[in-house]
PDB file of C-alpha atoms in Angstrom:
ATOM      1  CA  MET Y   1     108.619 117.241  52.863  1.00 38.00           C
ATOM      2  CA  GLN Y   2     111.265 119.829  53.756  1.00 44.00           C
ATOM      3  CA  LEU Y   3     111.143 121.329  57.237  1.00 42.00           C
ATOM      4  CA  THR Y   4     110.465 124.745  55.719  1.00 53.00           C
ATOM      5  CA  ASP Y   5     107.338 123.482  53.940  1.00 91.00           C
ATOM      6  CA  SER Y   6     105.096 123.823  57.003  1.00 94.00           C
ATOM      7  CA  ILE Y   7     104.659 126.310  59.814  1.00 97.00           C
ATOM      8  CA  HIS Y   8     102.517 126.859  62.880  1.00 97.00           C
ATOM      9  CA  ILE Y   9     101.476 130.520  63.008  1.00 98.00           C
ATOM     10  CA  ASP Y  10     100.329 130.894  66.599  1.00 98.00           C
ATOM     11  CA  LEU Y  11      97.711 133.613  67.008  1.00 98.00           C
ATOM     12  CA  ASP Y  12      95.740 132.326  69.977  1.00 96.00           C
ATOM     13  CA  GLY Y  13      97.363 129.352  71.691  1.00 95.00           C
ATOM     14  CA  ALA Y  14      94.957 126.853  70.138  1.00 95.00           C
ATOM     15  CA  TRP Y  15      97.838 124.445  69.441  1.00 95.00           C
ATOM     16  CA  SER Y  16     101.089 123.605  71.194  1.00 91.00           C
ATOM     17  CA  ARG Y  17     104.328 125.200  69.988  1.00 92.00           C
ATOM     18  CA  THR Y  18     105.534 121.822  68.690  1.00 90.00           C
ATOM     19  CA  ALA Y  19     102.475 121.033  66.570  1.00 92.00           C
ATOM     20  CA  THR Y  20     104.460 121.419  63.318  1.00 91.00           C
ATOM     21  CA  ASP Y  21     108.067 121.510  62.154  1.00 85.00           C
ATOM     22  CA  SER Y  22     108.449 125.261  62.609  1.00 94.00           C
ATOM     23  CA  TYR Y  23     106.762 127.826  64.828  1.00 96.00           C
ATOM     24  CA  LEU Y  24     106.099 131.562  64.625  1.00 97.00           C
ATOM     25  CA  ASN Y  25     104.769 133.400  67.658  1.00 97.00           C
ATOM     26  CA  CYS Y  26     102.105 135.864  66.469  1.00 98.00           C
ATOM     27  CA  ARG Y  27     100.127 136.038  69.687  1.00 97.00           C
ATOM     28  CA  GLU Y  28     100.488 139.825  69.813  1.00 97.00           C
ATOM     29  CA  TRP Y  29      98.482 139.988  66.568  1.00 98.00           C
ATOM     30  CA  GLY Y  30      95.647 137.717  67.648  1.00 98.00           C
ATOM     31  CA  ARG Y  31      93.391 140.286  69.320  1.00 98.00           C
ATOM     32  CA  LYS Y  32      93.735 142.680  66.377  1.00 98.00           C
ATOM     33  CA  LEU Y  33      92.934 140.101  63.696  1.00 98.00           C
ATOM     34  CA  ARG Y  34      90.354 137.839  65.323  1.00 98.00           C
ATOM     35  CA  TYR Y  35      87.021 137.581  63.446  1.00 98.00           C
ATOM     36  CA  SER Y  36      87.632 140.809  61.462  1.00 98.00           C
ATOM     37  CA  ALA Y  37      90.299 143.443  60.978  1.00 98.00           C
ATOM     38  CA  PRO Y  38      90.877 146.735  59.163  1.00 98.00           C
ATOM     39  CA  THR Y  39      92.725 146.401  55.870  1.00 98.00           C
ATOM     40  CA  ARG Y  40      95.664 148.348  57.260  1.00 98.00           C
ATOM     41  CA  ALA Y  41      96.103 145.887  60.132  1.00 98.00           C
ATOM     42  CA  VAL Y  42      95.879 142.921  57.763  1.00 98.00           C
ATOM     43  CA  GLU Y  43      98.524 144.381  55.466  1.00 98.00           C
ATOM     44  CA  GLU Y  44     100.812 145.175  58.390  1.00 98.00           C
ATOM     45  CA  PHE Y  45     100.479 141.588  59.576  1.00 98.00           C
ATOM     46  CA  TYR Y  46     101.213 140.337  56.065  1.00 98.00           C
ATOM     47  CA  GLU Y  47     104.443 142.333  55.979  1.00 98.00           C
ATOM     48  CA  PHE Y  48     105.347 140.781  59.325  1.00 98.00           C
ATOM     49  CA  ILE Y  49     104.850 137.172  58.195  1.00 97.00           C
ATOM     50  CA  ARG Y  50     105.385 137.231  54.431  1.00 96.00           C
ATOM     51  CA  ASP Y  51     108.989 135.978  54.578  1.00 96.00           C
ATOM     52  CA  SER Y  52     107.897 133.117  56.829  1.00 96.00           C
ATOM     53  CA  LEU Y  53     105.103 131.808  54.594  1.00 96.00           C
ATOM     54  CA  THR Y  54     105.297 128.149  53.629  1.00 96.00           C
ATOM     55  CA  LYS Y  55     103.237 125.754  51.557  1.00 97.00           C
ATOM     56  CA  PHE Y  56     101.314 124.425  54.555  1.00 98.00           C
ATOM     57  CA  THR Y  57     100.075 126.540  57.450  1.00 98.00           C
ATOM     58  CA  LEU Y  58      98.594 125.487  60.772  1.00 98.00           C
ATOM     59  CA  PHE Y  59      96.835 128.242  62.686  1.00 98.00           C
ATOM     60  CA  GLY Y  60      94.214 128.594  65.388  1.00 96.00           C
ATOM     61  CA  SER Y  61      90.504 129.281  65.637  1.00 97.00           C
ATOM     62  CA  GLY Y  62      88.280 129.524  62.598  1.00 98.00           C
ATOM     63  CA  ASP Y  63      87.871 133.159  63.689  1.00 98.00           C
ATOM     64  CA  PHE Y  64      91.142 133.686  61.800  1.00 98.00           C
ATOM     65  CA  HIS Y  65      90.126 131.877  58.618  1.00 98.00           C
ATOM     66  CA  HIS Y  66      90.317 135.100  56.586  1.00 98.00           C
ATOM     67  CA  LEU Y  67      94.090 134.887  56.909  1.00 98.00           C
ATOM     68  CA  SER Y  68      94.022 131.991  54.441  1.00 98.00           C
ATOM     69  CA  ALA Y  69      93.731 134.691  51.781  1.00 98.00           C
ATOM     70  CA  LEU Y  70      97.171 135.899  52.914  1.00 98.00           C
ATOM     71  CA  TRP Y  71      98.720 132.425  52.835  1.00 98.00           C
ATOM     72  CA  LEU Y  72      97.457 132.161  49.233  1.00 98.00           C
ATOM     73  CA  ARG Y  73      99.409 135.225  48.100  1.00 98.00           C
ATOM     74  CA  GLN Y  74     102.624 133.206  47.836  1.00 97.00           C
ATOM     75  CA  PHE Y  75     101.279 131.228  44.855  1.00 97.00           C
ATOM     76  CA  VAL Y  76     101.830 132.537  41.331  1.00 97.00           C
ATOM     77  CA  GLU Y  77     100.731 129.692  39.077  1.00 97.00           C
ATOM     78  CA  PRO Y  78      96.961 129.042  38.681  1.00 97.00           C
ATOM     79  CA  ILE Y  79      95.402 127.052  41.519  1.00 98.00           C
ATOM     80  CA  THR Y  80      91.988 125.782  42.534  1.00 98.00           C
ATOM     81  CA  LEU Y  81      90.979 126.497  46.120  1.00 98.00           C
ATOM     82  CA  VAL Y  82      89.158 123.625  47.831  1.00 98.00           C
ATOM     83  CA  SER Y  83      87.575 124.394  51.200  1.00 98.00           C
ATOM     84  CA  PHE Y  84      86.140 121.940  53.735  1.00 98.00           C
ATOM     85  CA  ASP Y  85      84.027 124.152  55.959  1.00 98.00           C
ATOM     86  CA  ASN Y  86      80.661 124.234  57.695  1.00 97.00           C
ATOM     87  CA  HIS Y  87      80.311 127.831  56.469  1.00 96.00           C
ATOM     88  CA  PRO Y  88      80.728 129.140  52.908  1.00 96.00           C
ATOM     89  CA  ASP Y  89      82.596 132.290  54.053  1.00 96.00           C
ATOM     90  CA  TRP Y  90      81.475 134.068  50.881  1.00 96.00           C
ATOM     91  CA  ASP Y  91      79.423 136.983  52.235  1.00 95.00           C
ATOM     92  CA  ILE Y  92      79.872 140.152  50.173  1.00 96.00           C
ATOM     93  CA  ARG Y  93      78.845 142.493  52.999  1.00 95.00           C
ATOM     94  CA  PRO Y  94      81.345 144.275  55.268  1.00 95.00           C
ATOM     95  CA  PRO Y  95      83.681 143.789  57.017  1.00 96.00           C
ATOM     96  CA  HIS Y  96      85.990 143.492  54.017  1.00 97.00           C
ATOM     97  CA  TRP Y  97      88.449 141.352  55.994  1.00 98.00           C
ATOM     98  CA  CYS Y  98      86.393 138.905  58.034  1.00 98.00           C
ATOM     99  CA  CYS Y  99      86.298 135.146  58.558  1.00 98.00           C
ATOM    100  CA  GLY Y 100      82.865 135.127  56.890  1.00 96.00           C
ATOM    101  CA  THR Y 101      83.924 137.046  53.763  1.00 97.00           C
ATOM    102  CA  TRP Y 102      87.392 135.762  52.977  1.00 98.00           C
ATOM    103  CA  ILE Y 103      86.525 133.560  49.994  1.00 98.00           C
ATOM    104  CA  ASN Y 104      85.938 136.795  48.075  1.00 97.00           C
ATOM    105  CA  ARG Y 105      89.418 138.028  49.043  1.00 98.00           C
ATOM    106  CA  ALA Y 106      90.846 134.745  47.755  1.00 98.00           C
ATOM    107  CA  LEU Y 107      89.027 135.079  44.424  1.00 98.00           C
ATOM    108  CA  GLU Y 108      90.580 138.525  43.968  1.00 97.00           C
ATOM    109  CA  LEU Y 109      94.023 136.943  43.765  1.00 98.00           C
ATOM    110  CA  PRO Y 110      95.360 136.406  40.209  1.00 97.00           C
ATOM    111  CA  ALA Y 111      96.435 132.833  40.917  1.00 98.00           C
ATOM    112  CA  VAL Y 112      93.087 131.597  42.288  1.00 98.00           C
ATOM    113  CA  ARG Y 113      91.057 130.235  39.383  1.00 97.00           C
ATOM    114  CA  ARG Y 114      88.042 129.155  41.401  1.00 98.00           C
ATOM    115  CA  ALA Y 115      86.874 128.149  44.871  1.00 98.00           C
ATOM    116  CA  VAL Y 116      84.932 124.985  45.677  1.00 98.00           C
ATOM    117  CA  ILE Y 117      83.406 124.541  49.135  1.00 97.00           C
ATOM    118  CA  TRP Y 118      82.446 121.146  50.544  1.00 98.00           C
ATOM    119  CA  GLY Y 119      80.372 120.347  53.611  1.00 96.00           C
ATOM    120  CA  CYS Y 120      78.501 123.560  54.376  1.00 94.00           C
ATOM    121  CA  GLY Y 121      75.612 123.056  56.738  1.00 87.00           C
ATOM    122  CA  ASN Y 122      74.897 126.466  58.153  1.00 80.00           C
ATOM    123  CA  PHE Y 123      72.104 128.977  57.514  1.00 84.00           C
ATOM    124  CA  GLU Y 124      74.025 131.036  54.925  1.00 86.00           C
ATOM    125  CA  LEU Y 125      72.689 128.933  52.049  1.00 87.00           C
ATOM    126  CA  ASN Y 126      69.057 129.446  53.016  1.00 86.00           C
ATOM    127  CA  TRP Y 127      66.810 132.437  52.423  1.00 84.00           C
ATOM    128  CA  PRO Y 128      67.565 135.327  52.759  1.00 85.00           C
ATOM    129  CA  ASN Y 129      71.277 134.892  53.484  1.00 83.00           C
ATOM    130  CA  HIS Y 130      71.994 133.301  50.119  1.00 85.00           C
ATOM    131  CA  LEU Y 131      71.391 136.745  48.599  1.00 87.00           C
ATOM    132  CA  PHE Y 132      74.766 137.884  49.919  1.00 92.00           C
ATOM    133  CA  VAL Y 133      76.904 135.511  47.861  1.00 92.00           C
ATOM    134  CA  SER Y 134      79.054 136.847  45.009  1.00 91.00           C
ATOM    135  CA  ARG Y 135      76.728 136.644  42.004  1.00 90.00           C
ATOM    136  CA  ARG Y 136      79.669 137.391  39.750  1.00 90.00           C
ATOM    137  CA  GLY Y 137      81.591 134.431  41.143  1.00 93.00           C
ATOM    138  CA  LEU Y 138      78.631 132.125  40.499  1.00 92.00           C
ATOM    139  CA  ARG Y 139      77.987 133.552  37.044  1.00 92.00           C
ATOM    140  CA  GLU Y 140      81.622 133.136  35.999  1.00 93.00           C
ATOM    141  CA  HIS Y 141      81.716 129.589  37.448  1.00 93.00           C
ATOM    142  CA  ARG Y 142      84.506 130.572  39.828  1.00 96.00           C
ATOM    143  CA  LEU Y 143      82.492 129.685  42.904  1.00 96.00           C
ATOM    144  CA  ASP Y 144      80.775 126.418  43.746  1.00 95.00           C
ATOM    145  CA  VAL Y 145      79.417 124.773  46.856  1.00 96.00           C
ATOM    146  CA  PHE Y 146      78.334 121.273  47.885  1.00 96.00           C
ATOM    147  CA  PRO Y 147      76.288 121.586  51.099  1.00 96.00           C
ATOM    148  CA  TRP Y 148      74.608 118.987  53.269  1.00 96.00           C
ATOM    149  CA  THR Y 149      71.076 118.625  51.903  1.00 94.00           C
ATOM    150  CA  GLU Y 150      69.615 117.809  55.306  1.00 92.00           C
ATOM    151  CA  ARG Y 151      70.728 121.196  56.629  1.00 91.00           C
ATOM    152  CA  LEU Y 152      68.952 123.106  53.847  1.00 91.00           C
ATOM    153  CA  LYS Y 153      65.405 124.341  53.632  1.00 88.00           C
ATOM    154  CA  PRO Y 154      63.375 123.125  50.602  1.00 88.00           C
ATOM    155  CA  SER Y 155      64.217 126.280  48.645  1.00 85.00           C
ATOM    156  CA  GLY Y 156      67.908 125.803  49.418  1.00 85.00           C
ATOM    157  CA  ARG Y 157      67.779 122.220  48.204  1.00 89.00           C
ATOM    158  CA  ARG Y 158      66.434 123.413  44.874  1.00 87.00           C
ATOM    159  CA  ARG Y 159      69.096 126.097  44.611  1.00 88.00           C
ATOM    160  CA  TRP Y 160      72.270 124.188  45.494  1.00 89.00           C
ATOM    161  CA  PRO Y 161      73.556 120.729  44.463  1.00 83.00           C
ATOM    162  CA  GLY Y 162      73.564 119.075  47.863  1.00 92.00           C
ATOM    163  CA  ILE Y 163      75.177 115.980  49.300  1.00 96.00           C
ATOM    164  CA  THR Y 164      74.018 113.396  51.829  1.00 96.00           C
ATOM    165  CA  ARG Y 165      75.864 110.956  54.042  1.00 94.00           C
ATOM    166  CA  GLU Y 166      74.791 108.207  51.618  1.00 96.00           C
ATOM    167  CA  ASP Y 167      75.967 109.796  48.373  1.00 96.00           C
ATOM    168  CA  TRP Y 168      78.652 112.357  49.185  1.00 97.00           C
ATOM    169  CA  GLN Y 169      81.618 110.065  48.496  1.00 98.00           C
ATOM    170  CA  GLU Y 170      80.238 109.098  45.107  1.00 97.00           C
ATOM    171  CA  LYS Y 171      79.704 112.757  44.216  1.00 97.00           C
ATOM    172  CA  PHE Y 172      83.090 113.788  45.559  1.00 98.00           C
ATOM    173  CA  SER Y 173      84.902 111.047  43.679  1.00 98.00           C
ATOM    174  CA  SER Y 174      83.153 112.031  40.464  1.00 97.00           C
ATOM    175  CA  TRP Y 175      84.025 115.689  41.025  1.00 97.00           C
ATOM    176  CA  ALA Y 176      87.658 114.857  41.819  1.00 98.00           C
ATOM    177  CA  GLN Y 177      87.990 113.040  38.502  1.00 96.00           C
ATOM    178  CA  GLY Y 178      87.723 116.449  36.843  1.00 96.00           C
ATOM    179  CA  LEU Y 179      90.787 117.776  38.684  1.00 97.00           C
ATOM    180  CA  THR Y 180      93.317 115.820  36.650  1.00 95.00           C
ATOM    181  CA  GLY Y 181      96.611 117.681  36.509  1.00 94.00           C
ATOM    182  CA  GLU Y 182      95.382 120.751  38.416  1.00 97.00           C
ATOM    183  CA  ASP Y 183      97.274 122.451  41.229  1.00 98.00           C
ATOM    184  CA  ILE Y 184      95.121 122.477  44.352  1.00 98.00           C
ATOM    185  CA  TYR Y 185      95.242 124.465  47.575  1.00 98.00           C
ATOM    186  CA  VAL Y 186      93.175 122.892  50.356  1.00 98.00           C
ATOM    187  CA  THR Y 187      91.889 124.693  53.431  1.00 98.00           C
ATOM    188  CA  VAL Y 188      90.276 122.716  56.251  1.00 98.00           C
ATOM    189  CA  ASP Y 189      88.267 124.324  59.041  1.00 98.00           C
ATOM    190  CA  LEU Y 190      87.663 121.870  61.866  1.00 98.00           C
ATOM    191  CA  ASP Y 191      84.086 123.087  62.161  1.00 97.00           C
ATOM    192  CA  CYS Y 192      83.338 120.981  59.074  1.00 98.00           C
ATOM    193  CA  LEU Y 193      83.533 118.001  61.461  1.00 98.00           C
ATOM    194  CA  ASP Y 194      80.683 116.893  63.678  1.00 95.00           C
ATOM    195  CA  ARG Y 195      80.759 117.769  67.375  1.00 93.00           C
ATOM    196  CA  GLU Y 196      82.029 114.320  68.351  1.00 94.00           C
ATOM    197  CA  GLU Y 197      85.134 114.932  66.241  1.00 96.00           C
ATOM    198  CA  SER Y 198      86.151 118.521  67.048  1.00 96.00           C
ATOM    199  CA  ALA Y 199      85.593 121.453  69.408  1.00 95.00           C
ATOM    200  CA  THR Y 200      85.408 124.832  67.693  1.00 96.00           C
ATOM    201  CA  ASN Y 201      84.188 128.399  68.170  1.00 95.00           C
ATOM    202  CA  TRP Y 202      81.425 127.828  65.624  1.00 96.00           C
ATOM    203  CA  GLU Y 203      78.632 125.423  64.720  1.00 95.00           C
ATOM    204  CA  ASN Y 204      79.779 121.959  63.724  1.00 96.00           C
ATOM    205  CA  GLY Y 205      79.222 120.217  60.405  1.00 96.00           C
ATOM    206  CA  LEU Y 206      78.716 116.549  59.554  1.00 97.00           C
ATOM    207  CA  PHE Y 207      82.039 115.228  58.265  1.00 98.00           C
ATOM    208  CA  LYS Y 208      84.120 112.683  60.160  1.00 98.00           C
ATOM    209  CA  VAL Y 209      87.899 113.027  60.400  1.00 98.00           C
ATOM    210  CA  THR Y 210      88.290 109.936  58.239  1.00 98.00           C
ATOM    211  CA  ASP Y 211      86.010 111.546  55.624  1.00 98.00           C
ATOM    212  CA  ILE Y 212      88.452 114.417  55.179  1.00 98.00           C
ATOM    213  CA  GLU Y 213      91.365 111.996  55.110  1.00 98.00           C
ATOM    214  CA  TRP Y 214      89.634 110.020  52.356  1.00 98.00           C
ATOM    215  CA  ALA Y 215      88.717 113.151  50.386  1.00 98.00           C
ATOM    216  CA  LEU Y 216      92.294 114.424  50.449  1.00 98.00           C
ATOM    217  CA  GLY Y 217      93.416 111.078  49.087  1.00 97.00           C
ATOM    218  CA  GLN Y 218      90.914 111.397  46.249  1.00 97.00           C
ATOM    219  CA  ILE Y 219      92.265 114.841  45.373  1.00 98.00           C
ATOM    220  CA  ARG Y 220      95.876 113.724  45.559  1.00 96.00           C
ATOM    221  CA  ALA Y 221      95.161 110.771  43.259  1.00 96.00           C
ATOM    222  CA  GLN Y 222      94.065 113.125  40.496  1.00 96.00           C
ATOM    223  CA  ALA Y 223      95.782 116.452  41.115  1.00 97.00           C
ATOM    224  CA  ASN Y 224      98.716 118.172  42.797  1.00 97.00           C
ATOM    225  CA  ILE Y 225      98.172 119.493  46.314  1.00 97.00           C
ATOM    226  CA  VAL Y 226     100.631 122.386  46.198  1.00 97.00           C
ATOM    227  CA  GLY Y 227      99.647 123.905  49.531  1.00 98.00           C
ATOM    228  CA  GLY Y 228      97.042 124.075  52.232  1.00 98.00           C
ATOM    229  CA  ASP Y 229      96.119 125.078  55.725  1.00 98.00           C
ATOM    230  CA  LEU Y 230      94.260 123.838  58.788  1.00 98.00           C
ATOM    231  CA  CYS Y 231      92.399 125.942  61.346  1.00 98.00           C
ATOM    232  CA  GLY Y 232      89.267 125.782  63.488  1.00 97.00           C
ATOM    233  CA  ALA Y 233      90.365 124.628  66.943  1.00 97.00           C
ATOM    234  CA  TYR Y 234      88.653 126.298  69.873  1.00 95.00           C
ATOM    235  CA  SER Y 235      90.386 129.160  71.682  1.00 95.00           C
ATOM    236  CA  GLU Y 236      89.189 131.768  74.153  1.00 93.00           C
ATOM    237  CA  PRO Y 237      87.906 134.799  72.179  1.00 95.00           C
ATOM    238  CA  GLN Y 238      89.827 138.029  72.771  1.00 96.00           C
ATOM    239  CA  TYR Y 239      89.350 141.238  70.803  1.00 97.00           C
ATOM    240  CA  ALA Y 240      91.132 144.556  70.418  1.00 97.00           C
ATOM    241  CA  ARG Y 241      88.200 146.780  69.339  1.00 97.00           C
ATOM    242  CA  TRP Y 242      84.704 147.225  70.756  1.00 96.00           C
ATOM    243  CA  ARG Y 243      82.998 147.028  67.348  1.00 95.00           C
ATOM    244  CA  GLN Y 244      84.932 143.874  66.507  1.00 96.00           C
ATOM    245  CA  ARG Y 245      83.808 142.336  69.804  1.00 96.00           C
ATOM    246  CA  ILE Y 246      80.138 143.259  69.272  1.00 96.00           C
ATOM    247  CA  GLU Y 247      79.986 141.991  65.675  1.00 96.00           C
ATOM    248  CA  ALA Y 248      81.771 138.771  66.573  1.00 96.00           C
ATOM    249  CA  THR Y 249      79.541 138.136  69.583  1.00 95.00           C
ATOM    250  CA  LEU Y 250      76.388 138.645  67.524  1.00 94.00           C
ATOM    251  CA  ASP Y 251      77.639 136.415  64.714  1.00 95.00           C
ATOM    252  CA  HIS Y 252      78.858 133.506  66.818  1.00 94.00           C
ATOM    253  CA  PRO Y 253      76.539 130.838  68.194  1.00 93.00           C
ATOM    254  CA  ARG Y 254      75.812 131.033  71.905  1.00 88.00           C
ATOM    255  CA  PRO Y 255      78.910 129.663  73.661  1.00 80.00           C
ATOM    256  CA  GLU Y 256      78.542 126.342  75.432  1.00 80.00           C
ATOM    257  CA  PRO Y 257      80.734 124.983  78.236  1.00 80.00           C
ATOM    258  CA  VAL Y 258      83.696 123.063  76.849  1.00 78.00           C
ATOM    259  CA  ASN Y 259      85.361 120.102  78.508  1.00 81.00           C
ATOM    260  CA  GLU Y 260      88.986 121.073  77.964  1.00 81.00           C
ATOM    261  CA  VAL Y 261      90.337 117.506  78.073  1.00 83.00           C
ATOM    262  CA  LEU Y 262      87.825 116.133  75.573  1.00 87.00           C
ATOM    263  CA  ALA Y 263      88.212 119.191  73.347  1.00 89.00           C
ATOM    264  CA  ALA Y 264      91.998 118.924  73.239  1.00 89.00           C
ATOM    265  CA  THR Y 265      91.850 115.178  72.623  1.00 92.00           C
ATOM    266  CA  ARG Y 266      89.412 115.486  69.738  1.00 95.00           C
ATOM    267  CA  ASN Y 267      91.170 118.412  68.116  1.00 96.00           C
ATOM    268  CA  THR Y 268      94.601 116.837  68.441  1.00 96.00           C
ATOM    269  CA  ARG Y 269      93.393 113.604  66.854  1.00 96.00           C
ATOM    270  CA  ALA Y 270      91.726 115.530  64.039  1.00 98.00           C
ATOM    271  CA  ARG Y 271      94.808 117.629  63.444  1.00 97.00           C
ATOM    272  CA  GLU Y 272      97.188 114.690  63.368  1.00 96.00           C
ATOM    273  CA  ILE Y 273      95.153 112.701  60.841  1.00 97.00           C
ATOM    274  CA  ILE Y 274      94.185 115.589  58.571  1.00 98.00           C
ATOM    275  CA  TRP Y 275      97.605 117.268  58.675  1.00 97.00           C
ATOM    276  CA  ARG Y 276      99.297 114.016  57.699  1.00 96.00           C
ATOM    277  CA  ALA Y 277      96.893 113.519  54.783  1.00 97.00           C
ATOM    278  CA  LEU Y 278      97.243 117.139  53.707  1.00 97.00           C
ATOM    279  CA  THR Y 279     101.030 117.371  53.815  1.00 94.00           C
ATOM    280  CA  GLU Y 280     102.031 113.719  53.579  1.00 84.00           C
ATOM    281  CA  ALA Y 281     104.392 114.561  56.409  1.00 48.00           C
ATOM    282  CA  GLY Y 282     103.821 111.253  58.157  1.00 38.00           C
ATOM    283  CA  GLN Y 283     103.816 112.919  61.567  1.00 37.00           C
ATOM    284  CA  THR Y 284     102.982 110.801  64.597  1.00 35.00           C
ATOM    285  CA  VAL Y 285     101.700 111.516  68.058  1.00 33.00           C
ATOM    286  CA  GLU Y 286     104.140 110.622  70.799  1.00 32.00           C
ATOM    287  CA  ALA Y 287     102.848 108.208  73.409  1.00 29.00           C
ATOM    288  CA  GLY Y 288     101.363 110.032  76.359  1.00 31.00           C
ATOM    289  CA  ASN Y 289     101.203 113.320  74.427  1.00 35.00           C
ATOM    290  CA  ALA Y 290      97.827 113.006  72.753  1.00 36.00           C
ATOM    291  CA  VAL Y 291      96.330 115.933  74.664  1.00 36.00           C
ATOM    292  CA  GLU Y 292      97.739 119.409  74.107  1.00 39.00           C
ATOM    293  CA  ALA Y 293      97.326 122.474  76.260  1.00 35.00           C
ATOM    294  CA  GLY Y 294      95.180 125.165  74.704  1.00 38.00           C
ATOM    295  CA  ASN Y 295      93.166 128.155  75.805  1.00 40.00           C
ATOM    296  CA  PHE Y 296      89.963 126.371  76.797  1.00 34.00           C
ATOM    297  CA  PRO Y 297      87.502 127.657  79.390  1.00 35.00           C
ATOM    298  CA  ARG Y 298      87.792 125.932  82.702  1.00 31.00           C
ATOM    299  CA  GLN Y 299      84.345 124.433  82.722  1.00 32.00           C
ATOM    300  CA  SER Y 300      83.265 120.846  82.453  1.00 31.00           C
ATOM    301  CA  ALA Y 301      80.438 119.589  80.281  1.00 33.00           C
ATOM    302  CA  ASN Y 302      79.860 116.924  77.719  1.00 34.00           C
ATOM    303  CA  LEU Y 303      80.759 118.095  74.259  1.00 41.00           C
TER     304      LEU Y 303
END
C-alpha cells in the first residue's frame, strides 16, 4: 500500500499522531462537527480536507461517523458500503448531518449502490424506532441489516433477518459469496465490539476483534476492498453549539467512568488488528508502545 493510501484525520485526539502513515490535524473542527453539524459546516470541512482524502481513513469517536459520507465522495465507480456497527445509523429524522443519520447521506451518493449493516444490537430496530428507517431504501433493496437476534424484541426478530453467535459466520460467509467481483467500501465503528474489546462513547455490540478480522478476510476473498474507514474510540465530548450539546447528551447512553489505561490498551489492540485486515498494510505495534495517549476522563473503574 502506498503511503498516500491512508490517513489519520484527527478531530478529537482519540488516537496518537503516528497511528497511520499520514496525519492531518483537524482538531479545530471537532467541536463543530461532533454528533451533528449544519450542512454549511460540513461542506466547509469537506473543502478543507477534500485534497487530503485517501482510500483508508482513521478518525476518532463514533460521534463523527457521519463524516464517512464525506470520505465516500472520492469514489466514482459503483461500490457497496459494508458497515460493522452496533447502530444502524439510518434514521430519517433531523439532524440531516448526524452520526445517527449518515447512512442516508451515503445512499444519496451516485457511486453507492447499497448499504449493508452487520452487528446492530441497539434499540433502533425495535418498535417504534424502526419506523424511522428509509422505507425507500428497503423497498429498492439498497439497504439491508443483519442484527443480533438476542438484542431484538420478538417483533424485531420477525421483521429483520438476525444473526446469533452460533450462526453468524455461516450466514456471513454465505452472504459474502454473493459479492464476487464487487468493489466494497468497509466502515468499522468500534462500538460493534463487546465492552471487553473496546471503549467507546456509545453502547457496545457483540463482535470480537477477531470476528471483524475474519469477516474482512471473507470479503477480500470474494471482492475488492477499494476503501474503508475506522472510528469509534472514546474521546471526551466537546461541542460548539448548545442545541448540539443537548441533543447529543440526550441521545448518548449515560456515561460511565473509564479506566484510561484499559481503554487505550483495548482500542489500540482493536485498531491494529482491524486496520491491518482492512488495509493489508501489515502495520505492527512497537514494543512498549501498545498504549496510546487519548482524551480519556481521569477516573478509574473496571470497563
